[in-house]
Short mmCIF file of C-alpha atoms in Angstrom, two decimals:
data_model
loop_
_atom_site.label_atom_id
_atom_site.label_comp_id
_atom_site.label_asym_id
_atom_site.label_seq_id
_atom_site.Cartn_x
_atom_site.Cartn_y
_atom_site.Cartn_z
CA MET L 10 37.90 9.89 -30.36
CA THR L 11 35.37 7.72 -32.18
CA SER L 12 31.60 8.27 -32.05
CA VAL L 13 31.22 5.22 -29.81
CA GLU L 14 33.77 6.58 -27.36
CA ARG L 15 32.05 9.98 -27.36
CA ARG L 16 28.68 8.39 -26.58
CA GLU L 17 30.26 6.36 -23.80
CA ALA L 18 31.92 9.44 -22.31
CA ARG L 19 28.64 11.39 -22.53
CA PHE L 20 26.81 8.55 -20.81
CA ILE L 21 29.35 8.50 -17.96
CA ARG L 22 29.10 12.29 -17.50
CA ARG L 23 25.33 12.20 -17.38
CA LYS L 24 25.35 9.28 -14.98
CA GLN L 25 27.73 11.12 -12.67
CA LYS L 26 25.50 14.22 -12.72
CA ARG L 27 22.42 12.14 -11.90
CA GLU L 28 24.20 10.44 -9.03
CA SER L 29 25.46 13.78 -7.74
CA ARG L 30 21.92 15.26 -7.76
CA ARG L 31 20.56 12.13 -6.08
CA ASP L 32 23.19 12.15 -3.35
CA LYS L 33 22.57 15.84 -2.70
CA PHE L 34 18.84 15.19 -2.38
CA LEU L 35 19.29 12.21 -0.06
CA ALA L 36 21.71 14.10 2.17
CA GLY L 37 18.91 16.48 3.10
CA TYR L 38 16.88 13.64 4.65
CA ASP L 39 19.56 11.25 5.88
CA ASP L 40 19.73 13.05 9.21
CA PHE L 41 18.85 11.68 12.66
CA SER L 42 18.18 15.22 13.93
CA LEU L 43 14.99 15.26 11.84
CA VAL L 44 13.62 12.54 14.13
CA THR L 45 14.70 14.22 17.37
CA ASP L 46 13.29 17.63 16.41
CA PRO L 47 10.46 18.36 18.94
CA ASN L 48 8.42 20.22 16.31
CA ASN L 49 8.57 17.22 13.96
CA LEU L 50 7.55 14.87 16.77
CA TYR L 51 4.61 17.12 17.68
CA GLN L 52 3.42 17.21 14.08
CA ALA L 53 3.80 13.42 13.91
CA PHE L 54 1.55 13.08 16.96
CA MET L 55 -1.10 15.35 15.43
CA LYS L 56 -1.15 13.17 12.33
CA SER L 57 -1.14 9.96 14.38
CA LYS L 58 -4.21 10.92 16.37
CA LYS L 59 -6.42 11.54 13.33
CA GLY L 60 -9.40 9.23 13.52
CA VAL L 61 -8.40 7.81 16.91
CA GLY L 62 -8.43 10.93 19.07
CA TRP L 63 -11.28 9.45 21.12
CA LYS L 64 -9.02 6.71 22.54
CA THR L 65 -7.96 6.99 26.17
CA SER L 66 -4.29 6.36 25.38
CA ILE L 67 -4.24 9.22 22.85
CA GLN L 68 -5.93 11.65 25.23
CA ARG L 69 -3.64 10.69 28.10
CA TYR L 70 -0.56 11.24 25.93
CA GLU L 71 -1.89 14.60 24.70
CA MET L 72 -2.58 15.85 28.24
CA ASN L 73 1.19 15.85 28.88
CA ILE L 74 2.32 16.33 25.29
CA LEU L 75 5.29 18.60 26.03
CA ARG L 76 6.70 16.37 28.76
CA ASN L 77 6.18 13.22 26.67
CA ILE L 78 7.94 14.70 23.66
CA ALA L 79 10.80 15.97 25.83
CA GLU L 80 11.26 12.48 27.31
CA THR L 81 11.19 10.96 23.83
CA VAL L 82 13.86 13.39 22.57
CA LYS L 83 16.03 12.59 25.59
CA MET L 84 15.72 8.83 24.99
CA LEU L 85 16.49 9.16 21.28
CA GLU L 86 19.54 11.35 21.80
CA SER L 87 20.92 9.05 24.53
CA GLY L 88 20.44 5.94 22.39
CA VAL L 89 17.79 4.37 24.63
CA SER L 90 15.27 2.25 22.74
CA VAL L 91 11.81 3.80 22.50
CA ALA L 92 10.19 0.47 21.56
CA ARG L 93 7.67 -0.61 24.18
CA GLY L 94 6.43 -3.92 22.81
CA PHE L 95 3.10 -4.67 21.18
CA MET L 96 -0.59 -4.80 21.91
CA GLU L 97 -1.59 -7.99 20.09
CA PHE L 98 -5.03 -9.02 18.87
CA ASP L 99 -6.68 -10.85 15.98
CA LEU L 100 -8.76 -9.04 13.38
CA THR L 101 -11.13 -10.96 11.11
CA GLU L 102 -12.02 -9.21 7.86
CA ARG L 103 -13.84 -10.80 4.92
CA GLY L 104 -13.40 -14.25 6.40
CA LYS L 105 -9.63 -13.86 6.81
CA THR L 106 -8.06 -13.59 10.26
CA ARG L 107 -4.98 -11.41 10.65
CA HIS L 108 -2.79 -11.14 13.73
CA ILE L 109 -2.21 -7.46 14.51
CA ARG L 110 0.67 -6.21 16.65
CA SER L 111 -0.09 -2.57 17.36
CA VAL L 112 2.51 -0.29 18.94
CA HIS L 113 2.02 2.14 21.85
CA VAL L 114 1.24 5.76 21.07
CA SER L 115 4.66 7.05 22.17
CA GLU L 116 6.38 4.62 19.79
CA ARG L 117 3.88 5.32 17.05
CA VAL L 118 4.78 9.01 17.17
CA VAL L 119 8.48 8.24 16.67
CA GLN L 120 7.69 5.80 13.86
CA LYS L 121 5.51 8.39 12.16
CA CYS L 122 8.26 10.99 12.40
CA LEU L 123 10.92 8.54 11.17
CA CYS L 124 8.85 7.45 8.19
CA ASP L 125 7.53 10.87 7.14
CA ARG L 126 10.78 12.79 7.65
CA VAL L 127 13.41 10.25 6.61
CA LEU L 128 12.37 6.89 5.18
CA VAL L 129 9.55 7.82 2.81
CA PRO L 130 11.31 10.82 1.16
CA MET L 131 14.47 8.76 0.68
CA LEU L 132 13.14 5.34 -0.28
CA SER L 133 10.23 6.54 -2.45
CA ARG L 134 12.79 8.02 -4.86
CA PHE L 135 13.81 4.46 -5.82
CA LEU L 136 10.30 3.00 -6.18
CA ILE L 137 8.67 2.54 -9.56
CA TYR L 138 5.71 4.77 -10.39
CA ASP L 139 3.32 1.80 -10.59
CA ASN L 140 3.97 0.81 -6.99
CA GLY L 141 0.69 2.02 -5.50
CA ALA L 142 0.59 1.17 -1.79
CA SER L 143 1.28 3.31 1.32
CA MET L 144 2.38 6.41 -0.59
CA LYS L 145 0.82 9.86 -0.45
CA GLY L 146 -1.41 10.44 -3.47
CA LYS L 147 -1.61 6.73 -4.21
CA GLY L 148 -3.59 3.78 -2.91
CA VAL L 149 -6.24 1.32 -4.10
CA HIS L 150 -7.89 3.81 -6.48
CA PHE L 151 -4.51 4.72 -7.99
CA SER L 152 -3.53 1.08 -8.56
CA ALA L 153 -6.91 0.28 -10.11
CA ARG L 154 -6.56 3.27 -12.47
CA ARG L 155 -3.09 2.12 -13.48
CA LEU L 156 -4.47 -1.27 -14.50
CA THR L 157 -7.12 0.37 -16.69
CA THR L 158 -4.45 2.72 -18.10
CA HIS L 159 -2.23 -0.20 -19.11
CA MET L 160 -5.26 -1.97 -20.64
CA ALA L 161 -6.09 1.12 -22.70
CA LYS L 162 -2.47 1.48 -23.84
CA TYR L 163 -2.45 -2.20 -24.85
CA PHE L 164 -5.53 -1.71 -27.01
CA ARG L 165 -4.15 1.45 -28.65
CA LYS L 166 -0.92 -0.35 -29.47
CA ASN L 167 -2.36 -3.67 -30.68
CA GLY L 168 -5.86 -2.72 -31.80
CA THR L 169 -7.39 -5.75 -30.09
CA ASN L 170 -8.33 -7.11 -26.69
CA ASP L 171 -6.67 -10.43 -27.55
CA GLY L 172 -4.08 -10.30 -24.79
CA TYR L 173 -3.32 -11.82 -21.42
CA CYS L 174 -2.77 -10.64 -17.87
CA LEU L 175 -0.55 -12.48 -15.41
CA GLN L 176 -1.60 -11.94 -11.80
CA ILE L 177 0.83 -12.88 -9.04
CA ASP L 178 0.17 -13.01 -5.32
CA PHE L 179 2.86 -13.36 -2.65
CA SER L 180 2.15 -16.01 -0.01
CA LYS L 181 2.36 -14.67 3.59
CA TYR L 182 4.47 -11.78 2.34
CA PHE L 183 5.03 -10.02 5.68
CA ASP L 184 5.94 -13.30 7.40
CA ARG L 185 8.75 -14.09 4.93
CA ILE L 186 10.65 -10.79 4.87
CA VAL L 187 14.26 -11.41 5.89
CA HIS L 188 15.63 -8.66 8.11
CA ARG L 189 19.20 -9.05 6.83
CA HIS L 190 18.13 -8.56 3.21
CA LEU L 191 15.92 -5.66 4.21
CA PHE L 192 18.69 -3.77 6.01
CA ASP L 193 21.12 -4.45 3.16
CA MET L 194 18.67 -2.78 0.76
CA ILE L 195 17.91 0.19 2.99
CA GLY L 196 21.57 0.58 4.00
CA LYS L 197 22.50 1.34 0.39
CA HIS L 198 20.62 4.63 0.67
CA VAL L 199 20.32 5.44 4.39
CA ARG L 200 23.82 6.03 5.78
CA ASP L 201 23.16 7.66 9.17
CA GLU L 202 24.02 4.97 11.72
CA ARG L 203 21.64 6.40 14.30
CA VAL L 204 18.73 6.18 11.86
CA LEU L 205 19.63 2.57 11.06
CA ARG L 206 19.92 1.73 14.76
CA LEU L 207 16.48 3.22 15.39
CA LEU L 208 15.11 1.23 12.48
CA HIS L 209 16.59 -1.93 14.03
CA ASP L 210 14.77 -1.13 17.28
CA PHE L 211 11.45 -1.17 15.42
CA VAL L 212 12.10 -4.17 13.14
CA ASP L 213 14.09 -6.61 15.29
CA PRO L 214 11.21 -7.40 17.72
CA PHE L 215 9.27 -8.94 14.82
CA GLY L 216 10.46 -12.55 14.75
CA ASN L 217 13.93 -14.04 14.90
CA GLY L 218 15.46 -12.31 11.89
CA VAL L 219 12.43 -13.00 9.69
CA SER L 220 8.94 -11.42 9.30
CA LEU L 221 7.34 -8.06 9.89
CA GLY L 222 4.15 -7.44 11.81
CA LEU L 223 0.92 -5.76 10.78
CA GLY L 224 0.03 -2.62 12.70
CA SER L 225 3.31 -0.73 12.39
CA GLN L 226 4.03 2.07 9.90
CA VAL L 227 7.69 1.09 9.70
CA SER L 228 6.57 -2.42 8.72
CA GLN L 229 4.38 -0.99 5.95
CA ILE L 230 7.19 1.11 4.47
CA ALA L 231 9.73 -1.71 4.84
CA ALA L 232 7.42 -4.24 3.17
CA LEU L 233 6.71 -1.78 0.37
CA PHE L 234 10.41 -1.32 -0.32
CA TYR L 235 11.46 -4.96 0.16
CA ALA L 236 9.93 -6.17 -3.13
CA ASN L 237 11.30 -3.18 -5.03
CA ALA L 238 14.05 -5.45 -6.34
CA VAL L 239 11.34 -7.54 -8.02
CA ASP L 240 9.77 -4.39 -9.49
CA GLN L 241 13.11 -3.23 -10.88
CA PHE L 242 13.80 -6.71 -12.29
CA ILE L 243 10.48 -6.76 -14.15
CA LYS L 244 10.67 -3.17 -15.38
CA ASN L 245 14.37 -2.85 -16.21
CA THR L 246 15.64 -6.39 -16.84
CA LEU L 247 12.56 -8.00 -18.43
CA ARG L 248 11.56 -4.65 -20.00
CA ILE L 249 7.84 -5.07 -19.29
CA LYS L 250 6.07 -1.71 -19.25
CA SER L 251 2.54 -2.91 -18.49
CA TYR L 252 3.22 -3.86 -14.89
CA GLY L 253 1.96 -2.72 -11.50
CA ARG L 254 2.04 -3.76 -7.85
CA TYR L 255 -0.08 -3.07 -4.81
CA MET L 256 1.92 -4.46 -1.86
CA ASP L 257 1.75 -8.24 -2.54
CA ASP L 258 -0.54 -8.19 -5.63
CA LEU L 259 1.14 -7.88 -9.04
CA PHE L 260 -0.12 -7.76 -12.63
CA LEU L 261 1.65 -7.95 -16.01
CA ILE L 262 0.10 -7.60 -19.47
CA LEU L 263 1.54 -9.18 -22.64
CA PRO L 264 0.06 -10.36 -25.97
CA ASP L 265 1.39 -13.94 -25.75
CA LYS L 266 0.42 -16.42 -23.04
CA ARG L 267 3.63 -18.41 -23.54
CA ASP L 268 5.71 -15.30 -22.90
CA LEU L 269 3.88 -14.75 -19.63
CA LYS L 270 4.60 -18.32 -18.53
CA SER L 271 8.28 -17.78 -19.27
CA VAL L 272 8.21 -14.46 -17.40
CA LEU L 273 6.55 -16.13 -14.42
CA GLU L 274 9.39 -18.64 -14.14
CA LYS L 275 11.96 -15.84 -14.11
CA ILE L 276 10.00 -13.89 -11.49
CA ILE L 277 9.76 -16.98 -9.28
CA ARG L 278 13.56 -17.34 -9.40
CA GLU L 279 14.05 -13.66 -8.57
CA CYS L 280 11.57 -13.90 -5.67
CA GLY L 281 13.35 -17.00 -4.40
CA ARG L 282 16.51 -14.95 -4.01
CA LEU L 283 14.63 -12.77 -1.50
CA ARG L 284 12.82 -15.78 0.01
CA ILE L 285 9.49 -14.46 -1.25
CA LYS L 286 7.11 -17.32 -2.04
CA ILE L 287 4.54 -17.15 -4.82
CA ASN L 288 0.99 -18.21 -3.94
CA THR L 289 0.31 -20.63 -6.81
CA ARG L 290 -3.40 -20.87 -5.95
CA LYS L 291 -3.94 -17.15 -6.54
CA THR L 292 -1.44 -16.78 -9.39
CA ARG L 293 -3.21 -17.03 -12.74
CA ILE L 294 -3.12 -15.99 -16.40
CA THR L 295 -6.42 -14.60 -17.72
CA LYS L 296 -7.57 -13.11 -21.01
CA LEU L 297 -8.12 -9.38 -20.99
CA GLY L 298 -11.47 -10.00 -22.64
CA ASP L 299 -12.58 -12.40 -19.90
CA GLY L 300 -12.00 -9.97 -17.04
CA VAL L 301 -9.08 -9.41 -14.67
CA LEU L 302 -9.80 -9.76 -10.94
CA TYR L 303 -7.73 -7.12 -9.13
CA LEU L 304 -8.24 -5.34 -5.81
CA LYS L 305 -11.84 -6.50 -5.35
CA GLY L 306 -12.85 -5.47 -8.86
CA ILE L 307 -13.21 -7.13 -12.28
CA TYR L 308 -11.77 -5.19 -15.23
CA THR L 309 -12.68 -6.35 -18.76
CA LEU L 310 -11.27 -5.04 -22.04
CA THR L 311 -13.96 -5.27 -24.72
CA PRO L 312 -13.30 -5.77 -28.48
CA SER L 313 -14.15 -2.08 -29.03
CA GLY L 314 -11.51 -0.96 -26.52
CA ARG L 315 -13.92 -0.02 -23.75
CA ILE L 316 -12.93 -1.08 -20.24
CA VAL L 317 -15.80 -2.37 -18.13
CA ARG L 318 -15.26 -2.09 -14.37
CA VAL L 319 -17.53 -3.98 -11.99
CA ALA L 320 -17.30 -4.80 -8.30
CA THR L 321 -17.03 -8.40 -7.14
CA GLY L 322 -20.12 -10.15 -5.80
CA ASP L 323 -18.63 -10.26 -2.31
CA SER L 324 -18.68 -6.48 -2.03
CA LYS L 325 -22.38 -6.32 -2.89
CA ARG L 326 -23.37 -9.10 -0.54
CA ARG L 327 -21.37 -7.66 2.36
CA MET L 328 -23.06 -4.26 2.00
CA ARG L 329 -26.53 -5.81 1.88
CA ARG L 330 -25.85 -7.76 5.06
CA LYS L 331 -24.48 -4.63 6.71
CA LEU L 332 -27.59 -2.60 5.89
CA PHE L 333 -29.89 -5.18 7.49
CA LYS L 334 -27.60 -5.35 10.51
CA PHE L 335 -27.46 -1.55 10.75
CA ARG L 336 -31.24 -1.31 10.69
CA LYS L 337 -31.56 -3.72 13.61
CA LEU L 338 -28.90 -1.82 15.57
CA VAL L 339 -30.65 1.49 14.91
CA MET L 340 -34.01 0.05 15.94
CA ASP L 341 -32.45 -1.23 19.17
CA GLY L 342 -30.88 2.17 19.89
CA LYS L 343 -27.33 0.83 19.66
CA MET L 344 -26.44 2.83 16.57
CA SER L 345 -27.51 6.21 15.23
CA ALA L 346 -29.11 6.52 11.81
CA SER L 347 -26.50 9.13 10.88
CA ASP L 348 -23.70 6.56 11.45
CA ALA L 349 -25.50 4.05 9.23
CA TYR L 350 -25.91 6.76 6.60
CA ALA L 351 -22.20 7.68 6.77
CA SER L 352 -21.15 4.03 6.38
CA TYR L 353 -23.44 3.51 3.39
CA GLN L 354 -22.32 6.75 1.71
CA SER L 355 -18.68 5.66 2.10
CA TRP L 356 -19.43 2.39 0.26
CA ARG L 357 -21.58 4.22 -2.29
CA GLY L 358 -18.87 6.77 -3.07
CA ASN L 359 -16.27 4.03 -3.51
CA GLN L 360 -18.52 2.18 -5.95
CA ARG L 361 -19.24 5.26 -8.02
CA LYS L 362 -15.57 6.26 -8.14
CA ARG L 363 -14.05 2.87 -8.96
CA PHE L 364 -16.68 1.00 -10.95
CA ASP L 365 -19.35 1.33 -13.64
CA SER L 366 -22.00 0.80 -10.98
CA PHE L 367 -24.97 3.04 -11.81
CA TYR L 368 -27.54 0.24 -11.70
CA LEU L 369 -25.96 -1.43 -8.66
CA VAL L 370 -25.97 1.83 -6.69
CA ASP L 371 -29.53 2.53 -7.82
CA ARG L 372 -30.72 -0.85 -6.48
CA MET L 373 -28.79 -0.38 -3.22
CA ASP L 374 -30.29 3.10 -2.83
CA GLY L 375 -33.71 1.51 -3.08
CA LEU L 376 -32.81 -1.01 -0.40
CA TYR L 377 -31.40 1.69 1.87
CA ASN L 378 -34.46 3.90 1.43
CA GLY L 379 -36.75 0.97 2.13
CA LEU L 380 -34.93 0.09 5.34
CA PHE L 381 -34.23 3.53 6.78
CA ILE L 382 -36.53 6.13 5.22
CA ASN L 383 -39.78 4.50 4.16
CA ASN L 384 -40.02 2.82 7.56
CA ARG L 385 -40.22 6.33 9.14
CA MET L 386 -37.46 5.78 11.67
CA GLU L 387 -37.41 8.30 14.48
CA GLU L 388 -33.82 9.40 14.05
CA ARG L 389 -33.16 11.00 10.67
CA TYR L 390 -29.80 10.82 8.94
CA GLY L 391 -27.69 13.96 8.55
#
């Protein structure tokens, strides 16, 4: 046996061992009984009510928690759909209106159990590390740190900030997800027919074979996994290491602008296969030294290798407007000073954690003190 044949045989053996370990791991979660377990459903409800326990629907469900869970288990085991339709409303945030289709609490509990016990443990195994949305231990802060990490690695490798970042944005990403493609992807890993049937019950009501709605945890996980084929194409086929994605926002870093243009054309073709459309207005190539706009922050790689992180102007202006609005509400007795304090501290902590914002926070502290403390308001913050 030649050395080439030995390497090939070793590669096949190792591949078979990896696949065997993977299949053994997946078998522990590919089980419909995990969703029908009353204890799992109860824990899913306890997680679902965090932050919204004051709502009437949550309290009414909790008053008869044992009976509600027993009815849910009975419906699941008999194959009856637990989907109850949507509560639809529009939500305007930062000048952008989104149509939300929220599910009822009984359905939300089942979705939470399905995602936490089956879908997330199974599907997250196939996601790239730099996919930062909707996963435990990840999020906006994680994705922002990954961008700065890739910038730092670029400088250490090339010794300069003379590089480029390609930023890609998907246009109406949730509205263009094809159900058939989605189930083909998930079906490669999830084999339990009852789990797939339950997943159909949650996905099929969104559109006529196309689109997912905002307000559903299953939609979040499905949307996260749908573009995984694009992630794998960029990482494994194009061999680009400096890449990251937060739901529908992507970034790639390369030294040559022409290479990035060529890469963009290949990504557009790959996205077209999944019927994902690129938003050309928000897709851009910028110099690392000029600042990269990503997740409401601007990240600039300086010639010395330092990465400067600043918040966008919109974030500052929104907080200033909020503080003046909060003061009026507190003066009118419609809001407590402690609530205004909590909201401001949340923004303040985010700025200090994500950005180099010492002077910005110092100025905003002065504004807050002038509005709420120096005016000797009757209700003190906590």
